[in-house]
mmCIF file of C-alpha atoms in Angstrom:
data_model
loop_
_atom_site.group_PDB
_atom_site.id
_atom_site.type_symbol
_atom_site.label_atom_id
_atom_site.label_comp_id
_atom_site.label_asym_id
_atom_site.label_seq_id
_atom_site.Cartn_x
_atom_site.Cartn_y
_atom_site.Cartn_z
ATOM 1 C CA UNK A 1 143.575 82.585 47.170
ATOM 2 C CA UNK A 2 142.958 85.454 49.610
ATOM 3 C CA UNK A 3 141.233 87.446 46.883
ATOM 4 C CA UNK A 4 139.010 84.478 46.093
ATOM 5 C CA UNK A 5 137.983 84.056 49.751
ATOM 6 C CA UNK A 6 137.320 87.790 50.062
ATOM 7 C CA UNK A 7 135.148 87.740 46.949
ATOM 8 C CA UNK A 8 133.240 84.709 48.275
ATOM 9 C CA UNK A 9 132.766 86.428 51.654
ATOM 10 C CA UNK A 10 131.499 89.550 49.913
ATOM 11 C CA UNK A 11 129.015 87.540 47.874
ATOM 12 C CA UNK A 12 127.706 85.878 51.043
ATOM 13 C CA UNK A 13 127.187 89.245 52.739
ATOM 14 C CA UNK A 14 125.209 90.639 49.839
ATOM 15 C CA UNK A 15 123.376 87.429 48.931
ATOM 16 C CA UNK A 16 119.682 88.140 48.705
ATOM 17 C CA UNK A 17 117.228 86.243 50.854
ATOM 18 C CA UNK A 18 113.757 85.899 49.408
ATOM 19 C CA UNK A 19 110.328 85.112 50.796
ATOM 20 C CA UNK A 20 107.084 84.430 48.968
ATOM 21 C CA UNK A 21 104.312 86.315 50.743
ATOM 22 C CA UNK A 22 101.418 84.252 52.041
ATOM 23 C CA UNK A 23 98.641 84.768 54.513
ATOM 24 C CA UNK A 24 98.775 82.533 57.574
ATOM 25 C CA UNK A 25 96.445 81.915 60.491
ATOM 26 C CA UNK A 26 97.592 83.847 63.574
ATOM 27 C CA UNK A 27 96.187 84.398 67.017
ATOM 28 C CA UNK A 28 94.814 87.839 67.849
ATOM 29 C CA UNK A 29 95.608 89.179 71.304
ATOM 30 C CA UNK A 30 94.468 91.940 73.585
ATOM 31 C CA UNK A 31 97.458 93.295 75.510
ATOM 32 C CA UNK A 32 97.664 95.404 78.619
ATOM 33 C CA UNK A 33 100.178 96.167 81.340
ATOM 34 C CA UNK A 34 99.610 94.573 84.726
ATOM 35 C CA UNK A 35 101.455 94.765 88.000
ATOM 36 C CA UNK A 36 102.677 91.961 90.223
ATOM 37 C CA UNK A 37 101.638 91.733 93.826
ATOM 38 C CA UNK A 38 102.193 89.225 96.586
ATOM 39 C CA UNK A 39 99.176 87.142 97.588
ATOM 40 C CA UNK A 40 100.652 86.734 101.076
ATOM 41 C CA UNK A 41 101.619 90.211 102.290
ATOM 42 C CA UNK A 42 101.573 91.677 105.778
ATOM 43 C CA UNK A 43 102.442 94.853 107.609
ATOM 44 C CA UNK A 44 103.568 93.882 111.115
ATOM 45 C CA UNK A 45 102.950 96.426 113.888
ATOM 46 C CA UNK A 46 103.840 96.418 117.584
ATOM 47 C CA UNK A 47 101.103 95.068 119.866
ATOM 48 C CA UNK A 48 102.952 96.102 123.025
ATOM 49 C CA UNK A 49 105.382 98.820 124.028
ATOM 50 C CA UNK A 50 109.028 98.521 124.986
ATOM 51 C CA UNK A 51 112.562 98.637 123.627
ATOM 52 C CA UNK A 52 113.754 96.585 120.641
ATOM 53 C CA UNK A 53 116.296 94.129 122.026
ATOM 54 C CA UNK A 54 116.732 91.883 118.973
ATOM 55 C CA UNK A 55 116.427 92.264 115.202
ATOM 56 C CA UNK A 56 116.690 89.035 113.257
ATOM 57 C CA UNK A 57 116.254 90.295 109.693
ATOM 58 C CA UNK A 58 116.835 93.383 107.572
ATOM 59 C CA UNK A 59 115.278 94.624 104.326
ATOM 60 C CA UNK A 60 115.810 92.116 101.527
ATOM 61 C CA UNK A 61 116.412 89.164 103.869
ATOM 62 C CA UNK A 62 114.415 85.956 103.432
ATOM 63 C CA UNK A 63 112.922 84.064 106.350
ATOM 64 C CA UNK A 64 110.914 80.943 107.165
ATOM 65 C CA UNK A 65 107.551 80.684 108.867
ATOM 66 C CA UNK A 66 108.076 80.813 112.643
ATOM 67 C CA UNK A 67 111.450 82.587 112.517
ATOM 68 C CA UNK A 68 111.883 85.293 115.168
ATOM 69 C CA UNK A 69 111.896 88.629 113.380
ATOM 70 C CA UNK A 70 112.117 90.922 116.415
ATOM 71 C CA UNK A 71 112.081 90.943 120.220
ATOM 72 C CA UNK A 72 110.848 93.683 122.524
ATOM 73 C CA UNK A 73 111.984 94.092 126.134
ATOM 74 C CA UNK A 74 109.588 92.035 128.263
ATOM 75 C CA UNK A 75 110.416 93.128 131.839
ATOM 76 C CA UNK A 76 107.219 95.058 132.556
ATOM 77 C CA UNK A 77 104.993 92.573 130.697
ATOM 78 C CA UNK A 78 106.578 89.645 132.569
ATOM 79 C CA UNK A 79 106.144 91.443 135.903
ATOM 80 C CA UNK A 80 102.450 92.125 135.213
ATOM 81 C CA UNK A 81 101.934 88.511 134.160
ATOM 82 C CA UNK A 82 103.591 87.097 137.287
ATOM 83 C CA UNK A 83 101.551 89.440 139.489
ATOM 84 C CA UNK A 84 98.388 88.252 137.760
ATOM 85 C CA UNK A 85 99.379 84.599 138.297
ATOM 86 C CA UNK A 86 99.800 85.282 142.037
ATOM 87 C CA UNK A 87 96.414 87.024 142.168
ATOM 88 C CA UNK A 88 94.812 84.003 140.481
ATOM 89 C CA UNK A 89 96.436 81.618 142.957
ATOM 90 C CA UNK A 90 95.133 83.702 145.881
ATOM 91 C CA UNK A 91 91.644 83.754 144.320
ATOM 92 C CA UNK A 92 91.705 79.962 144.022
ATOM 93 C CA UNK A 93 92.723 79.616 147.690
ATOM 94 C CA UNK A 94 89.942 81.996 148.688
ATOM 95 C CA UNK A 95 87.433 80.081 146.563
ATOM 96 C CA UNK A 96 88.480 76.761 148.115
ATOM 97 C CA UNK A 97 87.989 78.167 151.625
ATOM 98 C CA UNK A 98 84.541 79.535 150.751
ATOM 99 C CA UNK A 99 83.635 76.238 149.099
ATOM 100 C CA UNK A 100 84.502 74.298 152.274
ATOM 101 C CA UNK A 101 82.421 76.700 154.355
ATOM 102 C CA UNK A 102 79.500 76.410 151.931
ATOM 103 C CA UNK A 103 79.631 72.589 151.999
ATOM 104 C CA UNK A 104 79.736 72.613 155.831
ATOM 105 C CA UNK A 105 76.729 74.971 156.123
ATOM 106 C CA UNK A 106 74.862 72.961 153.478
ATOM 107 C CA UNK A 107 75.245 69.741 155.513
ATOM 108 C CA UNK A 108 73.957 71.512 158.593
ATOM 109 C CA UNK A 109 71.056 72.893 156.567
ATOM 110 C CA UNK A 110 70.150 69.373 155.458
ATOM 111 C CA UNK A 111 69.739 68.532 159.167
ATOM 112 C CA UNK A 112 67.802 71.788 159.767
ATOM 113 C CA UNK A 113 70.633 73.025 161.977
ATOM 114 C CA UNK A 114 71.619 76.129 159.893
ATOM 115 C CA UNK A 115 69.886 79.446 159.551
ATOM 116 C CA UNK A 116 68.579 80.411 156.124
ATOM 117 C CA UNK A 117 70.617 83.639 156.103
ATOM 118 C CA UNK A 118 73.820 81.664 156.859
ATOM 119 C CA UNK A 119 73.094 79.316 153.997
ATOM 120 C CA UNK A 120 72.402 82.210 151.606
ATOM 121 C CA UNK A 121 75.556 84.084 152.672
ATOM 122 C CA UNK A 122 77.768 80.984 152.246
ATOM 123 C CA UNK A 123 76.308 80.213 148.790
ATOM 124 C CA UNK A 124 76.699 83.841 147.648
ATOM 125 C CA UNK A 125 80.308 84.032 148.880
ATOM 126 C CA UNK A 126 81.154 80.793 147.039
ATOM 127 C CA UNK A 127 79.530 81.990 143.781
ATOM 128 C CA UNK A 128 81.375 85.335 143.973
ATOM 129 C CA UNK A 129 84.670 83.505 144.534
ATOM 130 C CA UNK A 130 84.051 81.367 141.417
ATOM 131 C CA UNK A 131 83.319 84.464 139.316
ATOM 132 C CA UNK A 132 86.437 86.146 140.693
ATOM 133 C CA UNK A 133 88.543 83.221 139.477
ATOM 134 C CA UNK A 134 87.048 83.479 135.989
ATOM 135 C CA UNK A 135 87.851 87.202 135.959
ATOM 136 C CA UNK A 136 91.428 86.600 137.165
ATOM 137 C CA UNK A 137 91.908 83.928 134.486
ATOM 138 C CA UNK A 138 90.674 86.315 131.793
ATOM 139 C CA UNK A 139 93.061 89.037 133.010
ATOM 140 C CA UNK A 140 95.968 86.564 133.057
ATOM 141 C CA UNK A 141 95.123 85.338 129.554
ATOM 142 C CA UNK A 142 95.226 88.888 128.217
ATOM 143 C CA UNK A 143 98.540 89.591 129.955
ATOM 144 C CA UNK A 144 99.982 86.338 128.572
ATOM 145 C CA UNK A 145 98.869 87.442 125.116
ATOM 146 C CA UNK A 146 100.572 90.827 125.598
ATOM 147 C CA UNK A 147 103.703 89.023 126.813
ATOM 148 C CA UNK A 148 103.665 86.878 123.657
ATOM 149 C CA UNK A 149 103.744 90.085 121.602
ATOM 150 C CA UNK A 150 107.251 90.793 122.876
ATOM 151 C CA UNK A 151 108.473 88.149 120.405
ATOM 152 C CA UNK A 152 107.416 88.795 116.793
ATOM 153 C CA UNK A 153 107.516 85.646 114.641
ATOM 154 C CA UNK A 154 107.108 85.283 110.880
ATOM 155 C CA UNK A 155 103.539 84.253 109.929
ATOM 156 C CA UNK A 156 104.726 82.675 106.647
ATOM 157 C CA UNK A 157 107.829 82.119 104.493
ATOM 158 C CA UNK A 158 108.826 85.375 102.858
ATOM 159 C CA UNK A 159 111.029 88.411 102.304
ATOM 160 C CA UNK A 160 111.419 91.587 104.353
ATOM 161 C CA UNK A 161 110.481 94.432 102.029
ATOM 162 C CA UNK A 162 110.905 97.238 104.587
ATOM 163 C CA UNK A 163 112.124 97.396 108.190
ATOM 164 C CA UNK A 164 110.839 100.419 110.113
ATOM 165 C CA UNK A 165 112.680 100.114 113.457
ATOM 166 C CA UNK A 166 116.239 99.989 114.762
ATOM 167 C CA UNK A 167 117.907 98.026 117.527
ATOM 168 C CA UNK A 168 117.460 99.642 120.985
ATOM 169 C CA UNK A 169 114.679 101.880 119.679
ATOM 170 C CA UNK A 170 111.757 102.557 122.028
ATOM 171 C CA UNK A 171 108.445 101.679 120.411
ATOM 172 C CA UNK A 172 104.766 101.991 121.330
ATOM 173 C CA UNK A 173 101.672 100.011 120.433
ATOM 174 C CA UNK A 174 100.791 100.225 116.698
ATOM 175 C CA UNK A 175 104.300 101.349 115.662
ATOM 176 C CA UNK A 176 105.143 99.778 112.264
ATOM 177 C CA UNK A 177 107.808 97.074 112.421
ATOM 178 C CA UNK A 178 108.071 95.287 109.031
ATOM 179 C CA UNK A 179 106.509 95.029 105.592
ATOM 180 C CA UNK A 180 106.834 91.396 104.499
ATOM 181 C CA UNK A 181 105.600 89.248 101.606
ATOM 182 C CA UNK A 182 105.914 85.767 100.145
ATOM 183 C CA UNK A 183 107.673 85.864 96.763
ATOM 184 C CA UNK A 184 106.518 82.338 95.812
ATOM 185 C CA UNK A 185 102.843 83.279 95.885
ATOM 186 C CA UNK A 186 102.469 86.061 93.335
ATOM 187 C CA UNK A 187 99.651 87.254 91.122
ATOM 188 C CA UNK A 188 99.265 89.781 88.327
ATOM 189 C CA UNK A 189 96.519 92.404 88.478
ATOM 190 C CA UNK A 190 95.375 93.708 85.087
ATOM 191 C CA UNK A 191 92.337 95.694 83.911
ATOM 192 C CA UNK A 192 90.321 94.569 80.891
ATOM 193 C CA UNK A 193 87.526 96.413 79.009
ATOM 194 C CA UNK A 194 84.110 94.840 79.428
ATOM 195 C CA UNK A 195 83.917 94.262 75.654
ATOM 196 C CA UNK A 196 86.826 91.785 75.813
ATOM 197 C CA UNK A 197 85.604 89.565 78.617
ATOM 198 C CA UNK A 198 83.501 87.109 76.579
ATOM 199 C CA UNK A 199 86.303 86.675 74.017
ATOM 200 C CA UNK A 200 88.827 86.012 76.771
ATOM 201 C CA UNK A 201 86.518 83.458 78.395
ATOM 202 C CA UNK A 202 85.965 81.768 75.027
ATOM 203 C CA UNK A 203 89.626 81.269 74.094
ATOM 204 C CA UNK A 204 91.067 80.854 77.622
ATOM 205 C CA UNK A 205 94.654 81.568 76.584
ATOM 206 C CA UNK A 206 96.748 83.930 78.723
ATOM 207 C CA UNK A 207 100.430 84.766 78.385
ATOM 208 C CA UNK A 208 102.565 86.839 80.757
ATOM 209 C CA UNK A 209 105.743 88.460 79.425
ATOM 210 C CA UNK A 210 108.599 89.628 81.675
ATOM 211 C CA UNK A 211 112.314 90.146 80.994
ATOM 212 C CA UNK A 212 111.765 89.154 77.339
ATOM 213 C CA UNK A 213 110.418 85.769 78.446
ATOM 214 C CA UNK A 214 106.860 84.539 77.874
ATOM 215 C CA UNK A 215 104.949 82.257 80.224
ATOM 216 C CA UNK A 216 101.636 80.648 79.289
ATOM 217 C CA UNK A 217 99.320 80.530 82.306
ATOM 218 C CA UNK A 218 96.779 77.745 82.843
ATOM 219 C CA UNK A 219 93.321 79.320 82.708
ATOM 220 C CA UNK A 220 92.380 77.745 86.045
ATOM 221 C CA UNK A 221 94.708 80.335 87.621
ATOM 222 C CA UNK A 222 92.570 83.201 86.256
ATOM 223 C CA UNK A 223 89.962 85.031 88.344
ATOM 224 C CA UNK A 224 87.706 87.677 86.763
ATOM 225 C CA UNK A 225 85.541 90.132 88.668
ATOM 226 C CA UNK A 226 83.895 93.460 87.736
ATOM 227 C CA UNK A 227 85.067 96.792 89.068
ATOM 228 C CA UNK A 228 82.911 99.801 89.846
ATOM 229 C CA UNK A 229 84.339 102.197 87.305
ATOM 230 C CA UNK A 230 84.747 102.659 83.538
ATOM 231 C CA UNK A 231 82.883 99.446 82.586
ATOM 232 C CA UNK A 232 86.101 97.524 83.223
ATOM 233 C CA UNK A 233 86.928 94.148 84.722
ATOM 234 C CA UNK A 234 89.904 93.286 86.886
ATOM 235 C CA UNK A 235 91.639 89.997 86.227
ATOM 236 C CA UNK A 236 93.856 88.268 88.756
ATOM 237 C CA UNK A 237 96.433 85.969 87.213
ATOM 238 C CA UNK A 238 97.939 83.662 89.834
ATOM 239 C CA UNK A 239 101.556 82.824 89.009
ATOM 240 C CA UNK A 240 102.496 79.162 89.600
ATOM 241 C CA UNK A 241 105.330 78.717 92.098
ATOM 242 C CA UNK A 242 107.589 77.015 89.548
ATOM 243 C CA UNK A 243 107.787 80.182 87.391
ATOM 244 C CA UNK A 244 107.550 82.788 90.168
ATOM 245 C CA UNK A 245 111.283 83.613 90.371
ATOM 246 C CA UNK A 246 111.303 86.574 87.883
ATOM 247 C CA UNK A 247 108.303 88.248 89.513
ATOM 248 C CA UNK A 248 108.678 90.800 92.291
ATOM 249 C CA UNK A 249 106.045 92.655 94.233
ATOM 250 C CA UNK A 250 105.226 95.899 92.429
ATOM 251 C CA UNK A 251 106.949 95.277 89.091
ATOM 252 C CA UNK A 252 105.066 95.754 85.815
ATOM 253 C CA UNK A 253 104.572 93.009 83.233
ATOM 254 C CA UNK A 254 102.818 92.637 79.891
ATOM 255 C CA UNK A 255 99.766 90.384 79.785
ATOM 256 C CA UNK A 256 98.309 88.977 76.547
ATOM 257 C CA UNK A 257 94.825 87.503 76.216
ATOM 258 C CA UNK A 258 93.830 85.593 73.075
ATOM 259 C CA UNK A 259 90.626 87.107 71.706
ATOM 260 C CA UNK A 260 90.440 85.499 68.244
ATOM 261 C CA UNK A 261 92.249 84.402 65.084
ATOM 262 C CA UNK A 262 92.917 86.033 61.711
ATOM 263 C CA UNK A 263 94.475 85.322 58.328
ATOM 264 C CA UNK A 264 97.197 87.912 57.929
ATOM 265 C CA UNK A 265 100.610 88.585 56.422
ATOM 266 C CA UNK A 266 103.558 88.800 58.796
ATOM 267 C CA UNK A 267 107.141 89.505 57.720
ATOM 268 C CA UNK A 268 110.413 89.000 59.489
ATOM 269 C CA UNK A 269 112.041 92.308 60.474
ATOM 270 C CA UNK A 270 115.034 91.926 58.162
ATOM 271 C CA UNK A 271 112.735 92.209 55.150
ATOM 272 C CA UNK A 272 111.457 95.597 56.371
ATOM 273 C CA UNK A 273 113.511 98.784 56.001
ATOM 274 C CA UNK A 274 113.058 102.293 57.287
ATOM 275 C CA UNK A 275 113.598 105.096 54.784
ATOM 276 C CA UNK A 276 113.158 108.480 56.363
ATOM 277 C CA UNK A 277 109.768 108.217 58.061
ATOM 278 C CA UNK A 278 108.340 105.401 55.953
ATOM 279 C CA UNK A 279 108.626 101.613 55.949
ATOM 280 C CA UNK A 280 109.484 99.794 52.717
ATOM 281 C CA UNK A 281 110.118 96.300 51.414
ATOM 282 C CA UNK A 282 111.805 95.228 48.202
ATOM 283 C CA UNK A 283 109.571 93.380 45.760
ATOM 284 C CA UNK A 284 111.050 91.258 43.020
ATOM 285 C CA UNK A 285 109.217 90.795 39.699
ATOM 286 C CA UNK A 286 110.637 89.535 36.422
ATOM 287 C CA UNK A 287 114.224 89.797 37.731
ATOM 288 C CA UNK A 288 113.645 93.429 38.680
ATOM 289 C CA UNK A 289 113.650 94.694 42.248
ATOM 290 C CA UNK A 290 111.763 97.784 43.263
ATOM 291 C CA UNK A 291 110.802 99.525 46.465
ATOM 292 C CA UNK A 292 107.289 99.149 47.903
ATOM 293 C CA UNK A 293 105.846 101.202 50.756
ATOM 294 C CA UNK A 294 104.066 99.175 53.441
ATOM 295 C CA UNK A 295 101.924 99.959 56.445
ATOM 296 C CA UNK A 296 102.851 98.072 59.591
ATOM 297 C CA UNK A 297 100.736 96.635 62.388
ATOM 298 C CA UNK A 298 101.480 94.755 65.591
ATOM 299 C CA UNK A 299 104.329 92.367 66.275
ATOM 300 C CA UNK A 300 103.839 88.633 66.656
ATOM 301 C CA UNK A 301 106.604 86.110 67.445
ATOM 302 C CA UNK A 302 109.390 88.446 66.231
ATOM 303 C CA UNK A 303 107.472 89.258 63.073
ATOM 304 C CA UNK A 304 105.530 92.380 62.065
ATOM 305 C CA UNK A 305 102.033 92.404 60.623
ATOM 306 C CA UNK A 306 101.725 93.984 57.172
ATOM 307 C CA UNK A 307 98.473 95.937 56.910
ATOM 308 C CA UNK A 308 98.897 96.991 53.280
ATOM 309 C CA UNK A 309 101.460 97.178 50.466
ATOM 310 C CA UNK A 310 101.987 93.493 49.652
ATOM 311 C CA UNK A 311 99.718 90.552 48.894
ATOM 312 C CA UNK A 312 99.683 86.777 48.535
ATOM 313 C CA UNK A 313 102.242 85.492 46.039
ATOM 314 C CA UNK A 314 104.535 88.566 46.062
ATOM 315 C CA UNK A 315 108.238 87.807 46.298
ATOM 316 C CA UNK A 316 110.084 89.849 48.903
ATOM 317 C CA UNK A 317 113.892 90.090 48.978
ATOM 318 C CA UNK A 318 116.022 91.186 51.921
ATOM 319 C CA UNK A 319 117.713 94.072 50.057
ATOM 320 C CA UNK A 320 117.907 95.789 46.686
ATOM 321 C CA UNK A 321 120.494 94.724 44.097
#
C-alpha cells in the first residue's frame, strides 16, 4: 500500500501540465518610478525667542489639528504685552481729557467766546491723541501676536517627521522646531516623456504599485503639467485617503499608465526555464517533446510576454519527459 501511494505521489509530481499557445488582447503600459510626498507638509520655526518649557510630541508621533506641539517661556513677552496694555489705557485717558477740552472750546467758539488759536490747539491735541491710540493699539496687537507664538499648535492632523529642539533649550527667532506632514493626504510625483502624454490622456488608466499591491487610481485624481527640462511632463497622482496607509512621505513606488493594447502571447512562469544564459520552453508535437529557445519581454499579471520562439497553436508542457 505504501509503495502504491509513493508511486502515485511520484506520478503527481512529474505529471506534465500543458498549455495551447494563443494570442490574447493585453493592455500596454508605460512604467516609471515615482516618489510619494505629503500634500500637507510644514516646517515649523520659532517666531519668538525664549526657552522651551514643554514638548508635546516627538519624531514619529501623530497629532490632531490644534494640539499643542511646543511651548516657549513667555515671561518677557507677557511683560511687554502688559506694559503695552497700560500704555494704551493711559493714551485713552489722555484722549478722553483732550476730547472734553476740545468739546468745551468748541461750544465757546460757537458763541464767539474762544480765540481761533485756542480752537486750533484743542482740535490738534485731540487729533494727535486719537492717532496715538491707534499706534498703541497696533503695538499691542503685534505684542499679542508675539505672545501667541510662545504656544505652537498643530496646523493640521499629521505626524512629526523630525523634531529639532530639546526641552529647556534656548531658541531664537527662525530656529527650526518641527517637520510635520499629513499622512492621509499623499500624492505621487512621476515624470513622463512628452511623447506619452496624449496616449495617457486617451486611455485614462493609472495604477500605483507598492509592497506588491496594486491600486487603480481614478483619473480625476491625476494632474499633468509640463516641466522646463528634457521635454518631460510631471504628473501628480493624488492618493485617496482610503488607500493611503501604505504610502509614506519620500518612499518610491511604481506607477503604470495604460498607453494602448496589443495582441500578444504571455506564458505563466512555470512553463519557462532558464538553461545557462538562455530561456527555453518545452514544445510537444506528435507525442515528442523538444526544447525551444524563446525571447522574453515584459511581465503582465504574473505572466511573461513571449517575443519570439512560439506561435499560435503550439502546445507547451511544463517540463520534459
